[in-house]
PDB file of C-alpha atoms in Angstrom:
ATOM      1  CA  VAL L  51       9.205  -4.946  -1.802  1.00 94.00           C
ATOM      2  CA  VAL L  52       7.391  -4.381  -5.065  1.00 95.00           C
ATOM      3  CA  GLU L  53       6.429  -7.178  -7.201  1.00 96.00           C
ATOM      4  CA  GLU L  54       5.502  -6.543 -11.021  1.00 95.00           C
ATOM      5  CA  ARG L  55       2.879  -8.846 -11.443  1.00 94.00           C
ATOM      6  CA  PRO L  56       1.002  -9.377 -15.017  1.00 93.00           C
ATOM      7  CA  GLY L  57      -2.208  -7.222 -14.056  1.00 94.00           C
ATOM      8  CA  GLU L  58      -0.800  -4.903 -11.293  1.00 95.00           C
ATOM      9  CA  LEU L  59       1.978  -3.429  -9.409  1.00 97.00           C
ATOM     10  CA  PHE L  60       2.021  -5.132  -5.819  1.00 98.00           C
ATOM     11  CA  LEU L  61       3.295  -3.627  -2.831  1.00 97.00           C
ATOM     12  CA  ALA L  62       4.259  -6.827  -0.996  1.00 96.00           C
ATOM     13  CA  ASN L  63       6.134  -5.074   1.917  1.00 94.00           C
ATOM     14  CA  LEU L  64       6.803  -1.500   3.224  1.00 94.00           C
ATOM     15  CA  TRP L  65       8.249  -1.488   6.688  1.00 93.00           C
ATOM     16  CA  ILE L  66       9.298   1.969   8.251  1.00 93.00           C
ATOM     17  CA  GLN L  67      11.232   1.882  11.541  1.00 94.00           C
ATOM     18  CA  GLU L  68       9.219   3.167  14.263  1.00 92.00           C
ATOM     19  CA  ALA L  69      11.621   5.997  14.994  1.00 96.00           C
ATOM     20  CA  TYR L  70      10.912   7.376  11.438  1.00 95.00           C
ATOM     21  CA  GLN L  71       7.298   6.913  11.283  1.00 90.00           C
ATOM     22  CA  GLY L  72       4.886   9.735  10.863  1.00 90.00           C
ATOM     23  CA  ARG L  73       7.450  11.759   8.609  1.00 95.00           C
ATOM     24  CA  GLY L  74       5.809  11.298   5.534  1.00 95.00           C
ATOM     25  CA  ILE L  75       8.259   8.349   4.372  1.00 96.00           C
ATOM     26  CA  GLY L  76       5.632   5.830   3.833  1.00 93.00           C
ATOM     27  CA  LYS L  77       3.474   8.260   1.917  1.00 95.00           C
ATOM     28  CA  ALA L  78       6.368   9.463  -0.352  1.00 97.00           C
ATOM     29  CA  VAL L  79       7.057   5.713  -1.294  1.00 96.00           C
ATOM     30  CA  VAL L  80       3.434   5.012  -2.089  1.00 96.00           C
ATOM     31  CA  LEU L  81       2.914   8.084  -4.249  1.00 96.00           C
ATOM     32  CA  ASP L  82       5.894   7.295  -6.116  1.00 95.00           C
ATOM     33  CA  LEU L  83       4.716   3.709  -6.599  1.00 96.00           C
ATOM     34  CA  ALA L  84       1.360   5.101  -7.480  1.00 95.00           C
ATOM     35  CA  LYS L  85       2.907   7.218 -10.305  1.00 94.00           C
ATOM     36  CA  ARG L  86       4.821   4.173 -11.562  1.00 94.00           C
ATOM     37  CA  ALA L  87       1.806   2.196 -11.597  1.00 94.00           C
ATOM     38  CA  GLY L  88      -0.033   4.835 -13.645  1.00 92.00           C
ATOM     39  CA  ARG L  89       2.835   4.991 -16.184  1.00 93.00           C
ATOM     40  CA  SER L  90       2.222   1.365 -16.625  1.00 92.00           C
ATOM     41  CA  GLY L  91      -1.416   1.440 -16.723  1.00 93.00           C
ATOM     42  CA  LYS L  92      -1.789  -1.171 -13.785  1.00 95.00           C
ATOM     43  CA  PRO L  93      -3.246  -0.569 -10.480  1.00 96.00           C
ATOM     44  CA  LEU L  94      -1.151  -0.646  -7.451  1.00 97.00           C
ATOM     45  CA  SER L  95      -2.388  -3.293  -4.912  1.00 98.00           C
ATOM     46  CA  LEU L  96      -1.416  -4.255  -1.443  1.00 98.00           C
ATOM     47  CA  THR L  97      -2.576  -5.895   1.544  1.00 97.00           C
ATOM     48  CA  VAL L  98      -2.709  -4.665   5.174  1.00 97.00           C
ATOM     49  CA  LEU L  99      -3.335  -6.174   8.480  1.00 96.00           C
ATOM     50  CA  ARG L 100      -6.776  -5.040   9.781  1.00 95.00           C
ATOM     51  CA  THR L 101      -4.960  -3.797  12.915  1.00 94.00           C
ATOM     52  CA  ASN L 102      -2.236  -1.871  10.998  1.00 93.00           C
ATOM     53  CA  ARG L 103      -2.450   1.935  11.291  1.00 89.00           C
ATOM     54  CA  ALA L 104      -1.039   2.474   7.711  1.00 92.00           C
ATOM     55  CA  ARG L 105      -4.637   1.378   6.726  1.00 94.00           C
ATOM     56  CA  ALA L 106      -5.632   5.096   7.363  1.00 94.00           C
ATOM     57  CA  LEU L 107      -2.914   6.199   5.009  1.00 94.00           C
ATOM     58  CA  TYR L 108      -3.895   4.208   2.375  1.00 96.00           C
ATOM     59  CA  LEU L 109      -7.524   5.175   2.467  1.00 96.00           C
ATOM     60  CA  ARG L 110      -6.568   8.928   2.497  1.00 95.00           C
ATOM     61  CA  LEU L 111      -4.530   8.304  -0.469  1.00 95.00           C
ATOM     62  CA  GLY L 112      -7.422   6.870  -2.381  1.00 96.00           C
ATOM     63  CA  PHE L 113      -7.079   3.114  -2.154  1.00 97.00           C
ATOM     64  CA  VAL L 114     -10.259   1.185  -1.941  1.00 97.00           C
ATOM     65  CA  GLU L 115     -10.930  -2.079  -0.215  1.00 96.00           C
ATOM     66  CA  THR L 116     -11.386  -4.955  -2.604  1.00 96.00           C
ATOM     67  CA  LYS L 117     -11.560  -7.805  -0.285  1.00 97.00           C
ATOM     68  CA  ARG L 118     -10.987  -8.678   3.139  1.00 96.00           C
ATOM     69  CA  ASP L 119     -10.506 -11.971   5.331  1.00 97.00           C
ATOM     70  CA  GLU L 120      -9.967 -12.785   8.995  1.00 96.00           C
ATOM     71  CA  ASN L 121      -6.547 -10.880   9.136  1.00 96.00           C
ATOM     72  CA  LYS L 122      -6.074  -8.730   5.996  1.00 97.00           C
ATOM     73  CA  ILE L 123      -7.599  -6.229   4.158  1.00 97.00           C
ATOM     74  CA  TYR L 124      -7.057  -6.206   0.194  1.00 98.00           C
ATOM     75  CA  MET L 125      -6.670  -2.890  -1.292  1.00 98.00           C
ATOM     76  CA  ALA L 126      -6.100  -1.228  -4.893  1.00 97.00           C
ATOM     77  CA  LEU L 127      -5.510   2.106  -5.934  1.00 97.00           C
ATOM     78  CA  THR L 128      -6.289   2.959  -9.925  1.00 90.00           C
ATOM     79  CA  GLY L 129      -5.668   5.769 -12.080  1.00 75.00           C
ATOM     80  CA  GLY L 130      -1.756   6.157 -10.955  1.00 61.00           C
ATOM     81  CA  THR L 131      -2.254   9.200  -8.773  1.00 60.00           C
ATOM     82  CA  ALA L 132      -2.880   9.155  -4.882  1.00 61.00           C
TER      83      ALA L 132
END
């Protein structure tokens, strides 16, 4: 689920069925969204649970942590490319 917000493109939910994880599907989706965000001049933002292994993917793609709370890490990618 992607939300077009005034100052950002927000990836609200991305779920890949376990049998299909590790095949580059999530990466492809995020890269496509990064391009879309870049064309609009907005950052791509998301939240991830601290225990979610997808966090490592987001870091590899260039996302930076913008905030954290007890359960979630807030991340953003600027520049439109990952």
